[in-house]
Coordinates of N, CA and C in Angstrom, one line a residue:
X1 N 0.5 -1.0 0.0 CA 0.0 -0.3 0.1 C 0.3 1.5 -0.2
X2 N 1.7 1.0 0.8 CA 2.8 2.6 0.8 C 3.4 2.8 -0.5
X3 N 3.8 1.5 -1.1 CA 3.4 2.2 -2.9 C 2.9 2.4 -3.7
X4 N 1.6 1.9 -3.6 CA 0.7 2.8 -4.2 C 0.3 4.3 -3.7
X5 N 0.0 4.5 -2.2 CA -0.1 5.6 -1.6 C 1.1 6.7 -2.3
X6 N 2.9 6.2 -2.3 CA 3.3 6.8 -2.5 C 3.3 7.3 -4.7
X7 N 3.1 6.3 -5.5 CA 2.9 6.7 -6.5 C 1.9 7.6 -6.8
X8 N 0.7 7.4 -5.8 CA -0.7 7.8 -6.7 C -0.6 9.3 -5.8
X9 N 0.7 9.8 -5.2 CA 0.3 10.9 -4.4 C 1.2 12.0 -5.5
X10 N 2.4 11.0 -6.0 CA 3.2 11.6 -7.2 C 2.4 12.0 -8.5
X11 N 1.4 11.2 -8.6 CA 0.7 11.3 -10.0 C -0.2 12.3 -9.9
X12 N -0.7 12.9 -8.7 CA -1.3 13.6 -8.5 C -0.8 15.3 -7.8
X13 N 0.6 14.6 -7.9 CA 1.4 16.1 -8.0 C 1.2 16.9 -6.5
X14 N 1.6 16.0 -5.7 CA 1.4 16.6 -4.5 C 3.1 16.3 -3.7
X15 N 3.2 17.8 -3.3 CA 5.0 18.1 -2.7 C 5.6 16.5 -2.0
X16 N 6.4 16.6 -2.7 CA 7.3 15.4 -1.5 C 7.4 15.4 -0.5
X17 N 7.4 16.8 0.2 CA 6.9 16.3 1.9 C 5.9 15.8 2.3
X18 N 4.7 16.5 1.4 CA 3.6 15.8 2.0 C 3.3 14.4 2.1
X19 N 3.7 14.0 0.8 CA 4.0 12.4 0.7 C 4.9 11.7 2.1
X20 N 5.4 12.1 2.0 CA 6.7 11.6 3.5 C 5.6 11.6 4.7
X21 N 4.9 12.5 4.4 CA 4.1 13.0 6.0 C 3.1 11.2 5.6
X22 N 2.6 11.4 4.9 CA 1.4 10.2 4.6 C 1.8 9.2 4.6
X23 N 3.0 8.7 4.3 CA 4.0 7.5 4.0 C 4.1 7.2 6.1
X24 N 4.6 8.4 6.5 CA 5.0 8.4 7.9 C 3.2 7.6 8.9
X25 N 2.9 8.6 8.1 CA 1.3 8.1 8.9 C 0.7 7.1 8.9
X26 N 0.8 6.5 7.6 CA 0.6 4.7 7.3 C 1.0 4.1 7.9
X27 N 2.8 4.3 8.0 CA 3.9 3.6 9.0 C 3.5 3.0 10.0
X28 N 3.1 4.3 10.7 CA 2.5 4.2 12.2 C 1.3 3.7 12.4
X29 N 0.6 3.8 11.3 CA -0.7 2.9 11.5 C -0.5 1.8 11.8
X30 N 0.1 0.9 10.8 CA 0.6 -0.1 10.9 C 1.5 -1.4 11.7
X31 N 2.4 0.3 12.5 CA 2.7 -0.3 13.6 C 2.2 -0.2 14.8
X32 N 1.0 0.6 15.1 CA -0.1 0.1 16.2 C -0.6 -0.9 15.6
X33 N -1.0 -1.4 14.9 CA -1.2 -2.8 14.2 C -0.3 -4.0 15.4
X34 N 0.8 -3.6 14.8 CA 1.5 -4.7 15.2 C 1.7 -4.5 16.9
X35 N 2.1 -3.3 17.5 CA 1.7 -3.1 18.8 C 1.0 -1.7 19.3
X36 N 0.4 -2.1 20.4 CA -0.6 -1.8 20.9 C 0.1 0.0 21.2
X37 N 0.9 -0.4 22.1 CA 2.0 0.8 23.0 C 2.1 1.7 21.6
X38 N 2.3 1.5 20.1 CA 2.4 2.9 19.5 C 1.3 3.8 19.0
X39 N 0.3 3.1 19.6 CA -1.3 3.6 19.2 C -0.9 5.5 19.7
X40 N -0.5 6.0 20.9 CA -0.3 7.4 21.1 C 0.7 8.0 20.2
X41 N 1.8 7.5 19.2 CA 2.3 7.9 17.9 C 1.9 8.1 16.8
X42 N 0.6 7.0 16.5 CA -0.2 6.8 15.5 C -0.9 8.1 15.3
X43 N -1.3 8.6 16.9 CA -2.3 9.9 17.0 C -1.8 11.0 16.6
X44 N -0.7 11.1 17.2 CA 0.1 12.3 17.3 C 0.2 12.5 15.7
X45 N 1.3 12.0 15.1 CA 1.7 12.0 13.5 C -0.1 12.2 12.6
X46 N -1.1 11.5 13.3 CA -2.2 11.8 12.6 C -2.8 13.0 12.5
X47 N -3.0 13.7 13.9 CA -3.2 14.8 14.5 C -2.5 16.0 13.5
X48 N -1.4 15.8 13.3 CA -0.3 16.7 12.8 C -0.6 17.0 11.2
X49 N -0.7 15.5 10.7 CA -1.0 15.2 9.2 C -2.4 15.8 8.8
X50 N -3.5 15.3 9.8 CA -4.6 15.9 9.8 C -5.1 17.7 9.3
X51 N -3.9 18.6 9.8 CA -4.0 19.7 9.5 C -3.5 20.4 8.5
X52 N -3.0 19.7 7.3 CA -2.7 19.5 6.2 C -4.0 19.1 4.8
X53 N -4.5 19.9 4.4 CA -5.7 19.9 3.8 C -5.6 18.6 2.7
X54 N -4.3 18.6 2.0 CA -4.3 17.9 0.8 C -3.9 16.4 1.0
X55 N -3.6 16.3 2.3 CA -3.5 14.8 3.0 C -5.0 14.1 3.5
X56 N -6.2 15.3 3.5 CA -7.0 14.4 3.5 C -7.6 12.9 3.4
X57 N -7.2 13.0 2.2 CA -7.5 11.5 1.2 C -6.8 10.4 1.4
X58 N -5.5 10.6 1.9 CA -4.6 9.9 2.1 C -4.3 9.5 3.5
X59 N -4.9 9.8 4.1 CA -4.6 9.2 5.7 C -5.2 8.4 6.1
X60 N -4.7 7.6 6.9 CA -5.5 6.1 7.7 C -6.4 6.9 8.6
X61 N -7.0 6.0 9.5 CA -7.2 6.2 10.8 C -6.2 6.8 11.9
X62 N -7.1 7.3 13.1 CA -6.2 7.8 14.0 C -6.1 6.8 14.9
X63 N -7.2 5.8 14.7 CA -6.7 4.4 15.6 C -7.2 3.5 14.8
X64 N -6.4 2.5 15.8 CA -6.6 1.2 15.3 C -7.7 0.2 15.6
X65 N -9.0 -0.1 14.3 CA -10.2 -0.3 14.9 C -10.0 -1.6 15.4
X66 N -10.7 -2.0 17.0 CA -10.9 -3.5 17.8 C -11.9 -4.0 17.2
X67 N -12.5 -4.0 16.8 CA -14.1 -4.5 16.6 C -14.8 -3.9 15.5
X68 N -16.1 -4.2 15.0 CA -16.9 -3.5 14.3 C -16.5 -4.1 12.7
X69 N -17.4 -3.6 12.1 CA -16.4 -4.2 10.4 C -15.1 -3.6 9.9
X70 N -14.5 -4.3 9.3 CA -13.1 -3.9 9.3 C -12.9 -3.4 7.6
X71 N -12.3 -2.3 7.5 CA -12.1 -1.9 6.2 C -10.4 -2.6 5.5
X72 N -10.6 -2.4 4.6 CA -9.2 -3.2 4.0 C -7.8 -3.2 4.3
X73 N -7.7 -1.9 5.0 CA -6.3 -1.5 5.7 C -6.4 -2.1 7.2
X74 N -7.2 -2.8 7.5 CA -7.6 -3.5 8.9 C -6.9 -4.5 8.7
X75 N -7.2 -5.2 7.5 CA -6.9 -6.4 7.4 C -5.5 -6.8 6.7
X76 N -4.7 -5.8 6.1 CA -3.6 -5.8 5.3 C -2.9 -6.9 6.5
X77 N -1.7 -7.9 6.2 CA -0.5 -7.7 7.8 C 1.0 -7.0 6.4
X78 N 1.0 -6.2 7.0 CA 2.0 -5.4 6.3 C 3.5 -6.5 6.4
X79 N 3.6 -7.2 7.7 CA 4.5 -7.9 7.7 C 4.6 -9.6 6.3
X80 N 3.3 -9.6 6.1 CA 3.7 -10.9 4.9 C 4.2 -10.5 4.0
X81 N 5.0 -12.1 4.0 CA 6.0 -12.1 2.8 C 6.3 -13.5 1.9
X82 N 5.3 -13.1 1.1 CA 5.3 -15.2 0.2 C 6.0 -15.2 -0.6
X83 N 7.4 -15.0 -0.2 CA 8.5 -15.3 -0.9 C 8.8 -17.2 -0.2
X84 N 8.5 -17.4 1.2 CA 8.6 -18.6 1.6 C 7.9 -19.7 1.0
X85 N 6.5 -19.1 0.8 CA 5.3 -20.1 -0.1 C 5.6 -20.5 -1.2
X86 N 6.2 -19.5 -1.9 CA 6.5 -19.4 -3.4 C 7.9 -20.7 -4.1
X87 N 8.8 -20.4 -2.4 CA 9.9 -21.4 -2.5 C 9.6 -22.6 -2.6
X88 N 9.0 -22.8 -1.6 CA 8.0 -24.3 -1.6 C 7.2 -24.9 -2.4
X89 N 6.3 -24.0 -2.9 CA 5.5 -24.3 -4.1 C 6.3 -25.5 -5.0
X90 N 6.0 -26.6 -5.7 CA 6.3 -27.8 -6.5 C 5.6 -27.5 -8.2
X91 N 4.5 -26.8 -7.8 CA 3.6 -26.4 -9.2 C 4.2 -25.6 -10.1
X92 N 3.1 -25.6 -11.1 CA 3.5 -24.9 -12.4 C 3.4 -23.3 -11.8
X93 N 3.9 -22.0 -12.3 CA 3.3 -20.8 -11.7 C 3.4 -20.1 -12.9
X94 N 2.5 -18.8 -13.2 CA 2.6 -18.2 -13.8 C 2.1 -16.5 -13.7
X95 N 3.3 -15.8 -14.1 CA 3.1 -14.2 -12.7 C 3.5 -13.7 -14.3
X96 N 2.2 -12.2 -14.2 CA 1.9 -11.5 -15.0 C 1.7 -10.4 -14.7
X97 N 3.2 -9.7 -15.0 CA 2.9 -7.8 -14.2 C 2.8 -7.0 -15.3
X98 N 2.3 -5.9 -15.1 CA 2.4 -4.3 -16.1 C 3.4 -3.4 -15.4
X99 N 4.2 -3.5 -17.0 CA 5.0 -2.1 -16.6 C 4.8 -0.9 -16.1
X100 N 3.4 -0.4 -15.8 CA 2.7 0.5 -15.1 C 1.6 0.6 -14.3
X101 N 2.5 -0.4 -13.4 CA 1.8 -0.7 -12.2 C 1.4 0.2 -10.9
X102 N 0.3 1.1 -10.8 CA 0.5 1.8 -9.6 C 0.4 1.6 -8.5
X103 N 0.0 -0.1 -8.4 CA -0.6 -1.1 -7.1 C 0.5 -2.2 -6.7
X104 N 1.2 -2.2 -7.3 CA 2.5 -3.6 -7.1 C 4.0 -2.9 -8.2
X105 N 4.8 -3.3 -7.1 CA 6.1 -2.2 -8.0 C 6.8 -3.2 -8.9
X106 N 6.0 -3.5 -9.8 CA 6.8 -4.4 -10.9 C 8.1 -4.9 -10.8
X107 N 9.1 -4.0 -10.7 CA 10.7 -4.5 -10.6 C 10.9 -5.2 -9.4
X108 N 10.3 -4.8 -8.8 CA 10.8 -5.6 -7.1 C 10.1 -6.5 -7.3
X109 N 8.8 -6.8 -7.2 CA 8.1 -8.2 -7.5 C 9.0 -9.2 -8.5
X110 N 9.4 -8.4 -9.8 CA 10.2 -9.4 -10.5 C 11.4 -10.2 -10.1
X111 N 12.1 -9.4 -9.5 CA 13.4 -9.4 -9.2 C 13.1 -10.8 -8.0
X112 N 12.3 -10.3 -7.1 CA 12.0 -11.1 -5.9 C 12.2 -12.4 -6.4
X113 N 10.9 -12.6 -7.0 CA 10.5 -13.7 -7.2 C 11.5 -14.5 -8.4
X114 N 12.3 -14.2 -9.2 CA 13.5 -14.6 -9.8 C 14.7 -14.9 -8.7
X115 N 14.8 -14.5 -7.7 CA 15.7 -14.7 -6.8 C 15.1 -16.2 -5.5
X116 N 13.8 -16.0 -5.3 CA 13.5 -17.3 -4.6 C 13.6 -18.9 -5.4
X117 N 14.2 -19.1 -4.9 CA 14.7 -20.4 -4.9 C 13.2 -21.3 -5.3
X118 N 12.6 -22.0 -6.4 CA 11.5 -22.4 -6.7 C 11.2 -24.1 -7.6
X119 N 10.6 -24.8 -7.3 CA 11.1 -26.1 -8.1 C 9.4 -25.9 -9.1
X120 N 9.2 -26.9 -9.6 CA 8.3 -26.1 -10.6 C 8.3 -25.4 -11.3
X121 N 7.6 -25.8 -12.9 CA 7.8 -24.4 -14.0 C 7.6 -23.1 -13.1
X122 N 7.9 -22.4 -13.4 CA 7.6 -20.6 -13.2 C 7.7 -19.7 -14.4
X123 N 7.1 -19.1 -15.0 CA 7.3 -18.3 -15.8 C 6.6 -16.8 -14.9
X124 N 7.6 -16.0 -15.6 CA 7.0 -14.4 -14.9 C 7.5 -13.2 -16.4
X125 N 6.4 -12.4 -17.0 CA 6.4 -12.0 -17.7 C 5.8 -10.9 -17.3
X126 N 6.2 -9.3 -18.1 CA 5.4 -8.1 -17.7 C 4.9 -7.3 -19.4
X127 N 3.7 -7.2 -18.9 CA 3.2 -6.4 -20.5 C 3.5 -4.7 -20.6
X128 N 4.4 -4.4 -21.6 CA 4.6 -3.1 -21.9 C 3.3 -2.5 -21.7
X129 N 3.3 -1.1 -21.1 CA 2.1 -0.4 -21.8 C 1.3 -1.1 -21.0
X130 N 0.9 -1.6 -19.5 CA 0.0 -1.7 -19.4 C -0.1 -1.1 -18.1
X131 N -1.3 -1.7 -17.5 CA -1.8 -0.9 -15.8 C -1.7 -2.4 -15.0
X132 N -2.5 -1.8 -13.7 CA -2.0 -3.1 -12.6 C -3.1 -4.0 -13.3
X133 N -4.0 -4.2 -13.9 CA -4.9 -5.1 -14.2 C -5.0 -5.5 -15.8
X134 N -4.2 -4.7 -16.7 CA -3.7 -5.5 -17.5 C -4.3 -4.8 -18.8
X135 N -5.1 -3.1 -18.5 CA -5.7 -2.6 -19.3 C -4.4 -1.6 -20.5
X136 N -4.6 -1.5 -21.3 CA -3.7 -0.1 -21.6 C -3.4 1.0 -21.2
X137 N -2.2 1.6 -20.8 CA -1.8 2.6 -20.0 C -0.5 3.7 -21.0
X138 N -0.1 5.1 -20.5 CA 0.6 5.1 -21.2 C 1.8 5.8 -20.5
X139 N 1.5 5.5 -18.9 CA 2.4 5.8 -18.0 C 2.1 5.1 -16.7
X140 N 2.6 5.0 -15.5 CA 2.0 5.0 -14.1 C 1.3 5.5 -13.9
X141 N 1.2 6.9 -14.3 CA 0.2 8.0 -13.7 C -1.4 7.5 -14.9
X142 N -1.3 6.4 -15.6 CA -2.5 6.5 -16.4 C -3.0 5.3 -15.8
X143 N -3.3 5.0 -14.4 CA -3.4 3.6 -14.1 C -5.0 3.4 -13.4
X144 N -5.4 4.8 -13.7 CA -7.0 4.7 -12.9 C -7.7 3.8 -14.0
X145 N -8.3 2.8 -13.2 CA -9.3 2.1 -14.3 C -10.5 2.9 -14.9
X146 N -10.8 3.6 -14.1 CA -12.0 4.4 -14.5 C -11.2 5.3 -16.4
X147 N -10.5 5.4 -16.1 CA -10.3 6.2 -17.1 C -9.6 4.8 -18.4
X148 N -9.9 3.5 -18.1 CA -8.9 2.8 -19.0 C -9.8 2.1 -19.9
X149 N -9.7 1.9 -21.1 CA -10.9 1.9 -22.4 C -10.6 0.3 -23.2
X150 N -9.6 -0.1 -22.7 CA -9.1 -1.4 -23.2 C -7.9 -2.2 -22.9
X151 N -8.1 -3.5 -23.0 CA -7.1 -4.3 -22.1 C -5.5 -3.9 -23.4
X152 N -5.0 -4.3 -22.5 CA -3.6 -4.3 -23.4 C -4.1 -5.2 -24.4
X153 N -3.3 -5.1 -25.9 CA -3.5 -5.8 -27.0 C -2.9 -7.6 -26.8
X154 N -2.0 -7.2 -25.8 CA -1.2 -9.0 -25.6 C -1.9 -9.0 -24.8
X155 N -2.8 -8.8 -23.7 CA -3.1 -9.5 -22.8 C -3.7 -11.2 -23.0
X156 N -4.4 -11.1 -23.4 CA -5.3 -12.1 -23.8 C -4.7 -13.1 -24.7
X157 N -3.6 -12.8 -25.2 CA -2.7 -13.7 -26.6 C -1.9 -14.1 -25.5
X158 N -1.1 -13.7 -24.3 CA -0.4 -14.1 -23.5 C -0.9 -15.2 -22.0
X159 N -2.0 -15.2 -22.0 CA -2.9 -16.1 -21.3 C -3.2 -16.8 -21.8
X160 N -3.4 -17.4 -23.6 CA -3.7 -18.4 -23.9 C -2.4 -18.9 -24.0
X161 N -1.3 -18.8 -24.6 CA 0.3 -19.1 -25.0 C 0.3 -19.7 -23.5
X162 N 0.4 -19.2 -22.2 CA 0.4 -20.0 -21.2 C -0.6 -21.3 -21.3
X163 N -1.7 -21.0 -21.3 CA -2.9 -22.0 -21.6 C -2.7 -23.1 -22.2
X164 N -2.4 -22.7 -23.5 CA -1.6 -23.9 -24.4 C -0.5 -24.7 -24.2
X165 N 0.6 -23.9 -23.3 CA 1.7 -24.6 -22.7 C 0.7 -25.3 -22.0
X166 N 0.3 -25.4 -20.9 CA -0.1 -26.3 -19.8 C -1.1 -27.8 -20.3
X167 N -1.6 -27.0 -21.3 CA -2.8 -28.2 -22.2 C -1.8 -29.1 -22.7
X168 N -0.7 -28.5 -24.1 CA 0.3 -29.5 -24.4 C 0.9 -30.1 -23.4
X169 N 1.5 -29.9 -22.5 CA 2.2 -30.8 -21.5 C 1.4 -31.4 -20.7
X170 N -0.1 -31.2 -20.7 CA -0.7 -32.7 -20.2 C -1.1 -33.6 -21.2
X171 N -1.1 -33.2 -22.1 CA -1.3 -34.5 -23.5 C -0.1 -34.7 -23.7
X172 N 0.9 -34.6 -23.1 CA 2.1 -35.3 -23.4 C 2.3 -36.4 -22.4

């Protein structure tokens, strides 16, 4: 989420100092989720950040929810690392990333997958000129799905190629 927040804020033209404060506030939120003793620090930074009008849409709550309905940021595990799972996985895997992904840092994710020792067939591809869900995009700031008008021209052919590869192996 920090990557997404930073990317979207930069695309919105928000100054770096404001971006840094919003990211610090989100980090404080996750720290308070890990350890209740960090709640005061979260409240303090949230109050300071709330004074900046430009940050209103970027801040997490001042307190971590303990009951009632959960929001998406309440259920994220900021410490989750999928690499041990992928290292242990013995089946086939296909990872399709997008060049202009504002939600997942493509370069980091691809590098980590390549570093992860895994048995089984692994295929990793990146669609140039595509955003997070495979729609066409001209830049990382063009990732809003509401503005997307079509899937990347190779999106379905890449998926079809993977499926044909699996089907061919199954016939062997």
